Short mmCIF file of C-alpha atoms and ligand atoms in Angstrom, two decimals:
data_model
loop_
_atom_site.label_atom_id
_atom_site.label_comp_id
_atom_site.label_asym_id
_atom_site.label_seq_id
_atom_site.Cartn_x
_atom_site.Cartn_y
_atom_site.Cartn_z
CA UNK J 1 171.43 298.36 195.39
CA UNK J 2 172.27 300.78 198.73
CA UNK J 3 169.81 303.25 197.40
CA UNK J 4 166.68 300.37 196.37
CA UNK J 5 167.19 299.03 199.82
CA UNK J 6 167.01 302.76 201.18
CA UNK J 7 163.84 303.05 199.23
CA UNK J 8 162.14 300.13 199.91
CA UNK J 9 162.70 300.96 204.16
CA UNK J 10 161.30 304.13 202.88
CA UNK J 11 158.18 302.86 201.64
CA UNK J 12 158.58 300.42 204.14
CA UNK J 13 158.10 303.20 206.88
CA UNK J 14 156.13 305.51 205.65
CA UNK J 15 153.74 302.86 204.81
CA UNK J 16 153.76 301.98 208.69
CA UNK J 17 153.04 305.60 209.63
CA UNK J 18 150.52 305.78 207.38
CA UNK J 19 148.66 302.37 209.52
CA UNK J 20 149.46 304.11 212.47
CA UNK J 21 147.47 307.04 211.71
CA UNK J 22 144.71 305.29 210.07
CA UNK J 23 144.48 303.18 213.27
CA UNK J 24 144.45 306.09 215.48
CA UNK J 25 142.17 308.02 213.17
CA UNK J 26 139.84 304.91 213.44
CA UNK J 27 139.96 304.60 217.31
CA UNK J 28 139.18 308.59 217.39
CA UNK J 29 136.05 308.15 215.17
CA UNK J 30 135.32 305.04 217.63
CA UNK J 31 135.54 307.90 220.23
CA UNK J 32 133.49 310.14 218.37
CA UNK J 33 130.58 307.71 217.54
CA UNK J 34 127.80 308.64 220.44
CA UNK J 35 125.78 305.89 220.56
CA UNK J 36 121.76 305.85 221.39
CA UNK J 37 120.43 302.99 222.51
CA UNK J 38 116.54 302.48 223.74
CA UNK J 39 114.83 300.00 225.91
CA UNK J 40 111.77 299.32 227.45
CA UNK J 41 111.12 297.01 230.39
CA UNK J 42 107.85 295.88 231.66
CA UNK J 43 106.68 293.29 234.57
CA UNK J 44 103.84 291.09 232.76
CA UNK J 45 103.64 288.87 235.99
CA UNK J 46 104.69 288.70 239.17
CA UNK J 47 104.79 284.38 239.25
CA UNK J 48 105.59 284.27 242.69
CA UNK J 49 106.77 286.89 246.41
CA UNK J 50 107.20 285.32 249.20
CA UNK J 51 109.01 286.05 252.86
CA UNK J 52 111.61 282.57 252.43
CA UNK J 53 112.51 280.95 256.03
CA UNK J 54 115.40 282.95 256.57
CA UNK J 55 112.98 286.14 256.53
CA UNK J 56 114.36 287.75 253.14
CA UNK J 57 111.99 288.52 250.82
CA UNK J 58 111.92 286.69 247.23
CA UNK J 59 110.34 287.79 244.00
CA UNK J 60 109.81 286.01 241.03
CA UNK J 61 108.65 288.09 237.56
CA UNK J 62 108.15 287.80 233.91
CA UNK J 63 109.34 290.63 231.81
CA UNK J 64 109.66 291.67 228.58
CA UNK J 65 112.59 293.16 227.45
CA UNK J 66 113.06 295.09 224.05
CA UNK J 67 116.08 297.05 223.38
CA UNK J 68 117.77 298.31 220.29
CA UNK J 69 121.70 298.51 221.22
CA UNK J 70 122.52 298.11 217.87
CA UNK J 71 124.43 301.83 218.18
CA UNK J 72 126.90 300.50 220.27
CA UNK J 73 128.34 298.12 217.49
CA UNK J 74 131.32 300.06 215.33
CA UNK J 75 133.43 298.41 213.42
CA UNK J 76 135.65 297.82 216.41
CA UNK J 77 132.97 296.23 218.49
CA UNK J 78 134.22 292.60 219.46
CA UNK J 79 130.83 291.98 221.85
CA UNK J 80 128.44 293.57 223.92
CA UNK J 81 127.65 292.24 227.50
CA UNK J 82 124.19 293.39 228.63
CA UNK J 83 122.68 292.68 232.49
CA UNK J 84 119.78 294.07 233.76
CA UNK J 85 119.31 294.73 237.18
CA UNK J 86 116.48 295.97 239.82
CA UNK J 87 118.17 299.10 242.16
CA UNK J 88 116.31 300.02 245.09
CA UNK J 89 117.41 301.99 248.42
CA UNK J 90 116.13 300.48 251.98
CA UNK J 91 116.37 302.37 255.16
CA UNK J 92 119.89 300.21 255.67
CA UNK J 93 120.87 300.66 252.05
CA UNK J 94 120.82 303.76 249.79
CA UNK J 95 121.57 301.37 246.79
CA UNK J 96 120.50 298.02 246.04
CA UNK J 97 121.36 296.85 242.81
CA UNK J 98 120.11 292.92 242.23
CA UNK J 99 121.01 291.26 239.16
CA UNK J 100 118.14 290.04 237.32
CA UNK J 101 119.59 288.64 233.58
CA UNK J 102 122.17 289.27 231.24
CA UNK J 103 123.42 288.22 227.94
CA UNK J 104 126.09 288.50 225.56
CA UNK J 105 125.85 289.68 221.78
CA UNK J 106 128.36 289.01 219.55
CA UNK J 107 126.56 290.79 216.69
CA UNK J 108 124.85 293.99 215.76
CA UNK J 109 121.69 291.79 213.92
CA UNK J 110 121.26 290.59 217.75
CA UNK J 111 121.42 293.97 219.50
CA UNK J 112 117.99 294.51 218.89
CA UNK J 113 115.63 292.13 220.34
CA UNK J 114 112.57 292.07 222.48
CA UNK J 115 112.40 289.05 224.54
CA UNK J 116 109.85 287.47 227.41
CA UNK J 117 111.55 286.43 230.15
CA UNK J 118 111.63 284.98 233.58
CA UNK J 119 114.37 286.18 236.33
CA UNK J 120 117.40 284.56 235.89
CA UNK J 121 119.52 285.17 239.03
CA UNK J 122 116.99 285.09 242.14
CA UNK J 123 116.05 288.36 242.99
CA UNK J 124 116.10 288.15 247.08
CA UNK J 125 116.36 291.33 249.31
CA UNK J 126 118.39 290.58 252.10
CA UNK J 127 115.91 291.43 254.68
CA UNK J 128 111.66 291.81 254.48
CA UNK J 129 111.73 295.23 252.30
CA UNK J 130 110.30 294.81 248.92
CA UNK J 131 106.45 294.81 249.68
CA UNK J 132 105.53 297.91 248.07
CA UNK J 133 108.93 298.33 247.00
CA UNK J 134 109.72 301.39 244.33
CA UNK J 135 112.62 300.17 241.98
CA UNK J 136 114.36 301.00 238.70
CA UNK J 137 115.09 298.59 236.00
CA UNK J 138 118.61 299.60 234.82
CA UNK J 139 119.98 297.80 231.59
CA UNK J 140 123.93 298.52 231.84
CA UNK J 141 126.16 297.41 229.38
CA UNK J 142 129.78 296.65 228.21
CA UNK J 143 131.62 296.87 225.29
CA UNK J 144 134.38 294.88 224.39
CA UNK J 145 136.02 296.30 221.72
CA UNK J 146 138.46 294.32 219.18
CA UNK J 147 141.24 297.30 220.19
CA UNK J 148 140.94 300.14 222.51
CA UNK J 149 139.73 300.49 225.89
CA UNK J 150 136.38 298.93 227.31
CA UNK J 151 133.37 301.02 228.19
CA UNK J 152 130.74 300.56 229.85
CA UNK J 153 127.31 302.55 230.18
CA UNK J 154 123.48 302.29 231.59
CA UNK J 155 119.51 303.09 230.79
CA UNK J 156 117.76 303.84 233.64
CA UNK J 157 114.19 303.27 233.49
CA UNK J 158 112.34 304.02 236.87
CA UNK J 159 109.28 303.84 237.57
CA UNK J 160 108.64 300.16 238.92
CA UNK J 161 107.26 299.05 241.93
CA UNK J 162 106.34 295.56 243.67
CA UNK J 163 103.02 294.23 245.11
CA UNK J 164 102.17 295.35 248.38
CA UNK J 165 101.42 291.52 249.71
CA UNK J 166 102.76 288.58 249.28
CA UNK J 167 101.21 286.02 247.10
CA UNK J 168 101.91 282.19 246.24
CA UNK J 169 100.49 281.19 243.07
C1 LIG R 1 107.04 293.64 224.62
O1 LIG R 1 107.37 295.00 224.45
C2 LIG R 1 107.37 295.41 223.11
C3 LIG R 1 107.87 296.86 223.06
O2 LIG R 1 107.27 297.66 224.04
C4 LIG R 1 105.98 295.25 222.51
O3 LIG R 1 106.01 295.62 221.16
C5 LIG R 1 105.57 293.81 222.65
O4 LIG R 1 104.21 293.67 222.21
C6 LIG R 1 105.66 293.36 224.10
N1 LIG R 1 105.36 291.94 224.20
C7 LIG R 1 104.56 291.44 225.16
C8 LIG R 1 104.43 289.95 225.19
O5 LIG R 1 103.98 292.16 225.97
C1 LIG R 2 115.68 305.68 240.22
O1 LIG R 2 115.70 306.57 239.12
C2 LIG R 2 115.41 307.91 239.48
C3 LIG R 2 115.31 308.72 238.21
O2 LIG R 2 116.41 308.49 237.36
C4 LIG R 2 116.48 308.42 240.44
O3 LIG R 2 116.20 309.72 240.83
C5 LIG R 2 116.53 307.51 241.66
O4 LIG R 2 117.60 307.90 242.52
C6 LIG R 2 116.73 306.07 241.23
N1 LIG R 2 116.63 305.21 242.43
C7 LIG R 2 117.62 304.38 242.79
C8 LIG R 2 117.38 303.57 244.00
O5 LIG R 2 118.68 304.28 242.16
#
């Protein structure tokens, strides 16, 4: 009796140890996995840039946005949250960074999408500086894993720039 008890906390423990390392083993090869994931912005219109009555300039696009994030998903991966954003320095500013959309994807099958969109948070510069305006698009993301620490990560993709004039269409 004394020594099947002393077994069975035996198993009981080394079964434990044995989780213990396969979790940790598990959350290393989370560490280990380098993911590689690709997107491509582009501007398809520019619907509307005006100077509003306060004097800040506002822009309103259409973009297409196709990314394949589907690295970031492990087997640990709860959800990703995605936002892209427009990052610009002004004489005043080295580093704008406007919020233009984000999203949340529960699911590797929806980490790879290309989508036409229009901007969903305003994107206003607090003053009269984006006629002519080079920017980056930068697609940053977060990952919320199931355990473990959060991470977070960003694509830059320069290159962009806004119209020189304004226009009302
Ligand atoms: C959006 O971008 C993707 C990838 O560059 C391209 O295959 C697709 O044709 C584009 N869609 C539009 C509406 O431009
Ligand atoms: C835009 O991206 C380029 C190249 O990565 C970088 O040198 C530049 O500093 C970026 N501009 C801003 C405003 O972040």
């Amino acid at each position: 009796m004394h020594s099947f008890s002393y077994r069975a906390n035996a198993l009981l423990t080394f079964s434990l140890t044995i989780l213990a390392l396969m979790c940790a083993m598990a959350s290393l090869t989370d560490n280990f996995n380098s993911p590689s994931p690709t997107a491509t912005v582009q501007i398809l219109n520019v619907n509307r840039f005006q100077k509003r009555s306060n004097g800040d300039d506002e822009v309103a696009i259409t973009l297409n946005v196709s990314a394949d994030l589907q690295s970031l998903f492990t087997w640990n991966t709860k959800q990703v949250f995605v936002f892209l954003a427009a990052e610009y320095s002004t004489p005043t500013n080295t580093l704008n960074q406007v919020s233009l959309w984000d999203r949340i994807i529960p699911t590797k099958e929806e980490a790879k999408f290309s989508v036409k969109l229009k901007n969903k948070y305003k994107f206003i510069d607090q003053g009269s500086n984006l006629r002519g305006r080079d920017f980056n698009m930068t697609l940053h993301w977060h990952v919320m894993p199931k355990t473990g620490k959060m991470f977070a990560d960003k694509l830059v993709l320069p290159g962009f720039r806004l119209p020189e004039s304004y226009s009302y269409r």
